[in-house]
XYZ file of C-alpha atoms in Angstrom:
251
model
C -5.914 -10.761 25.847
C -3.349 -8.955 28.013
C -1.080 -12.007 28.037
C -1.329 -12.326 24.234
C -0.594 -8.622 23.764
C 2.458 -8.763 26.010
C 3.824 -11.961 24.477
C 3.253 -11.127 20.814
C 3.464 -7.331 20.705
C 5.193 -5.830 23.761
C 7.872 -8.462 24.378
C 9.125 -8.633 20.745
C 9.270 -4.816 20.652
C 6.351 -4.410 18.239
C 4.327 -2.001 20.396
C 5.688 1.106 18.588
C 4.705 -0.470 15.264
C 1.177 -1.133 16.551
C 0.905 2.424 17.858
C 2.198 3.832 14.577
C -0.285 1.771 12.557
C -3.182 2.782 14.821
C -2.227 6.467 14.626
C -1.812 6.139 10.853
C -5.302 4.682 10.334
C -7.039 7.075 12.752
C -5.306 10.103 11.227
C -6.273 9.062 7.715
C -9.911 8.434 8.691
C -10.233 11.692 10.651
C -8.570 13.640 7.837
C -10.934 12.202 5.246
C -13.958 13.010 7.417
C -12.802 16.608 7.889
C -11.996 17.136 4.196
C -15.375 15.740 3.171
C -17.098 18.108 5.626
C -15.123 21.011 4.169
C -16.069 19.919 0.661
C -19.757 19.775 1.657
C -19.567 23.139 3.440
C -20.563 21.651 6.789
C -19.085 22.006 10.266
C -16.609 24.498 11.669
C -13.676 23.345 9.526
C -12.106 25.158 6.598
C -9.056 25.180 4.373
C -5.852 26.600 5.818
C -4.207 29.399 3.837
C -1.251 31.691 4.381
C -0.622 34.701 2.164
C -3.143 33.421 -0.353
C -1.424 30.020 -0.559
C -3.459 26.933 0.341
C -1.524 24.852 2.858
C -2.128 21.197 2.110
C -2.065 18.815 5.055
C 0.868 17.002 3.472
C 3.024 19.892 4.796
C 2.438 19.241 8.530
C 2.495 15.556 7.632
C 6.070 15.798 6.374
C 7.099 17.688 9.523
C 5.536 15.084 11.827
C 7.027 12.216 9.823
C 10.525 13.685 10.062
C 10.202 14.367 13.802
C 8.698 10.958 14.543
C 11.132 9.094 12.306
C 14.290 10.624 13.743
C 12.876 10.349 17.246
C 12.105 6.656 16.744
C 15.651 5.995 15.512
C 17.062 7.711 18.581
C 14.741 6.120 21.152
C 14.855 2.426 20.216
C 11.925 0.004 20.392
C 10.970 0.195 24.062
C 9.861 2.872 26.483
C 7.539 5.874 26.462
C 9.714 7.810 24.018
C 9.546 5.048 21.425
C 5.763 4.887 21.707
C 5.363 8.657 21.456
C 7.619 8.896 18.406
C 5.717 6.026 16.789
C 2.415 7.856 17.240
C 3.885 11.086 15.822
C 5.331 9.190 12.866
C 2.026 7.394 12.222
C 0.104 10.672 12.261
C 2.574 12.244 9.849
C 2.533 9.265 7.502
C -1.285 9.306 7.506
C -1.334 12.959 6.458
C 1.352 12.461 3.807
C -0.114 9.353 2.181
C -3.596 10.877 2.202
C -2.179 13.275 -0.386
C 0.055 10.763 -2.150
C -1.650 11.541 -5.458
C -0.786 15.238 -5.075
C 2.875 14.343 -4.600
C 2.778 11.933 -7.545
C 1.138 14.338 -10.003
C 2.448 17.596 -8.480
C -1.091 18.904 -8.824
C -4.136 19.280 -6.575
C -5.936 16.096 -7.655
C -7.422 15.320 -4.232
C -11.036 15.157 -5.463
C -10.264 13.873 -8.942
C -10.072 10.375 -10.383
C -6.292 10.495 -10.011
C -6.744 11.210 -6.307
C -7.954 7.643 -5.778
C -4.319 6.540 -5.856
C -3.990 7.954 -2.341
C -6.646 5.568 -1.048
C -5.014 2.617 -2.806
C -1.622 3.436 -1.295
C -3.094 3.852 2.203
C -4.948 0.531 2.042
C -1.840 -1.189 0.696
C 0.289 0.316 3.469
C -2.126 -0.806 6.184
C -2.199 -4.333 4.767
C 1.587 -4.627 4.552
C 2.236 -3.179 8.006
C -0.475 -5.452 9.385
C 1.289 -8.477 7.925
C 4.610 -7.389 9.424
C 2.884 -6.850 12.756
C 1.424 -10.346 12.538
C 4.917 -11.788 12.196
C 5.574 -11.954 8.459
C 9.088 -10.899 7.474
C 10.175 -9.547 4.068
C 11.221 -12.118 1.453
C 10.057 -15.065 3.547
C 12.824 -14.914 6.142
C 10.235 -15.983 8.724
C 9.725 -19.235 6.792
C 13.279 -20.534 7.218
C 13.941 -23.266 9.752
C 16.069 -22.772 12.858
C 19.010 -24.545 11.247
C 18.672 -22.405 8.122
C 18.470 -19.272 10.257
C 21.859 -20.133 11.722
C 23.244 -20.608 8.239
C 23.753 -17.309 6.455
C 23.727 -19.081 3.116
C 20.241 -20.446 3.733
C 18.861 -17.042 4.692
C 20.530 -15.329 1.739
C 19.204 -17.995 -0.641
C 15.677 -17.541 0.697
C 15.879 -13.765 0.282
C 17.292 -13.998 -3.253
C 14.717 -16.556 -4.437
C 11.765 -14.595 -3.066
C 13.189 -11.338 -4.407
C 13.396 -12.911 -7.874
C 9.776 -14.099 -7.521
C 8.679 -10.561 -6.629
C 10.567 -9.042 -9.573
C 9.149 -11.559 -12.060
C 5.616 -10.905 -10.823
C 6.262 -7.182 -11.236
C 7.507 -7.763 -14.798
C 4.257 -9.641 -15.411
C 2.417 -6.391 -14.696
C 0.951 -7.433 -11.326
C 2.129 -4.595 -9.108
C -0.021 -5.325 -6.064
C 0.819 -9.020 -6.065
C 4.513 -8.187 -6.397
C 4.357 -5.909 -3.351
C 2.521 -8.466 -1.231
C 4.856 -11.243 -2.359
C 7.692 -9.417 -0.609
C 5.936 -10.260 2.674
C 4.097 -13.458 1.660
C 6.204 -15.432 -0.864
C 3.246 -17.711 -1.700
C 1.548 -14.730 -3.338
C 4.574 -14.332 -5.595
C 4.479 -18.004 -6.547
C 0.802 -17.715 -7.520
C 1.478 -14.568 -9.537
C 4.402 -16.247 -11.262
C 2.316 -19.249 -12.343
C -0.624 -17.230 -13.668
C -0.701 -15.402 -17.004
C 0.875 -11.972 -17.310
C -1.146 -8.782 -17.753
C -1.504 -7.617 -21.378
C 1.000 -4.890 -22.190
C 3.399 -5.953 -19.460
C 7.100 -6.497 -20.311
C 6.583 -10.253 -19.850
C 3.639 -10.306 -22.271
C 5.513 -8.270 -24.892
C 8.512 -10.568 -24.644
C 6.956 -14.017 -24.379
C 3.445 -13.656 -25.876
C 4.435 -11.818 -29.070
C 4.545 -15.047 -31.085
C 1.942 -16.897 -29.034
C -1.450 -15.543 -30.132
C -3.405 -18.039 -28.002
C -1.539 -17.080 -24.829
C -1.934 -13.402 -25.701
C -5.676 -13.831 -26.256
C -6.063 -15.740 -22.978
C -4.162 -13.030 -21.107
C -6.377 -10.298 -22.558
C -9.562 -12.251 -21.762
C -8.479 -13.010 -18.196
C -7.511 -9.389 -17.571
C -10.863 -8.223 -18.958
C -12.865 -10.542 -16.703
C -10.722 -9.677 -13.677
C -11.097 -5.922 -14.184
C -14.799 -6.229 -14.862
C -15.321 -8.296 -11.707
C -13.359 -6.085 -9.324
C -13.544 -2.548 -10.736
C -17.089 -2.014 -9.459
C -16.520 -3.135 -5.840
C -13.177 -1.314 -5.752
C -14.793 1.917 -6.944
C -17.590 1.648 -4.359
C -15.040 1.037 -1.603
C -12.994 4.047 -2.683
C -16.104 6.227 -2.900
C -17.076 5.140 0.617
C -13.696 6.127 2.035
C -12.649 9.073 -0.102
C -15.895 10.375 -1.571
C -16.885 10.539 -5.215
C -14.394 12.371 -7.440
C -15.165 15.583 -9.267
C -15.764 15.483 -13.037
C -12.602 14.770 -14.990
C -10.353 17.716 -15.756
C -6.951 17.972 -17.455
C -4.038 17.774 -15.049
C -2.231 21.025 -14.359
C -5.403 23.143 -14.415
């Protein structure tokens, strides 16, 4: 295990990334546990306020992210300083993305249905960073051969092709697949072959005069959402807790 860790993580300079990811996950989990205890009125924890203003944990998160980010740029990829800055950055990013929905809506939607976006973004971030840590490079650069790697044209072509795949999948209304296709081009190819989501720019442009294709797209989207909405909701409830009853934003 030690040999594998040194060869695949330490030697390539990926230890700071591993430390940042670990700190990110632990900070998110600990933060969610504490906020759920506060919500339930249990334990010694409580909300932090100053002058009657509730201080959200995104505030210290931004501070830690800035300190860790600039420190990581200054320290490089090796040494104690790089590892420490990576941990600080991971902690800050965990606090910030835990309140991603608040930043998106500019409203305290932490325990609302809209607050689930924070969990989705955190899970997506962990998955993408995990893929990079495992050796996947953006736009399939890791898939080029040694000869192609020495040829700038080959690398540029690979990046352009996979970027186009990702953009087309995004136009098809498949946001998650488009994001993952940046790291794993095969995902983009699958998303490109399959039908577009109803209401997407692709569907409005190419299915407008094709009623059968439009009907198939609607049916496939219905079955997909029906199959996965339940498990996804249970997973989000397990991590983030059940949301409060719906309320209009801004109140």
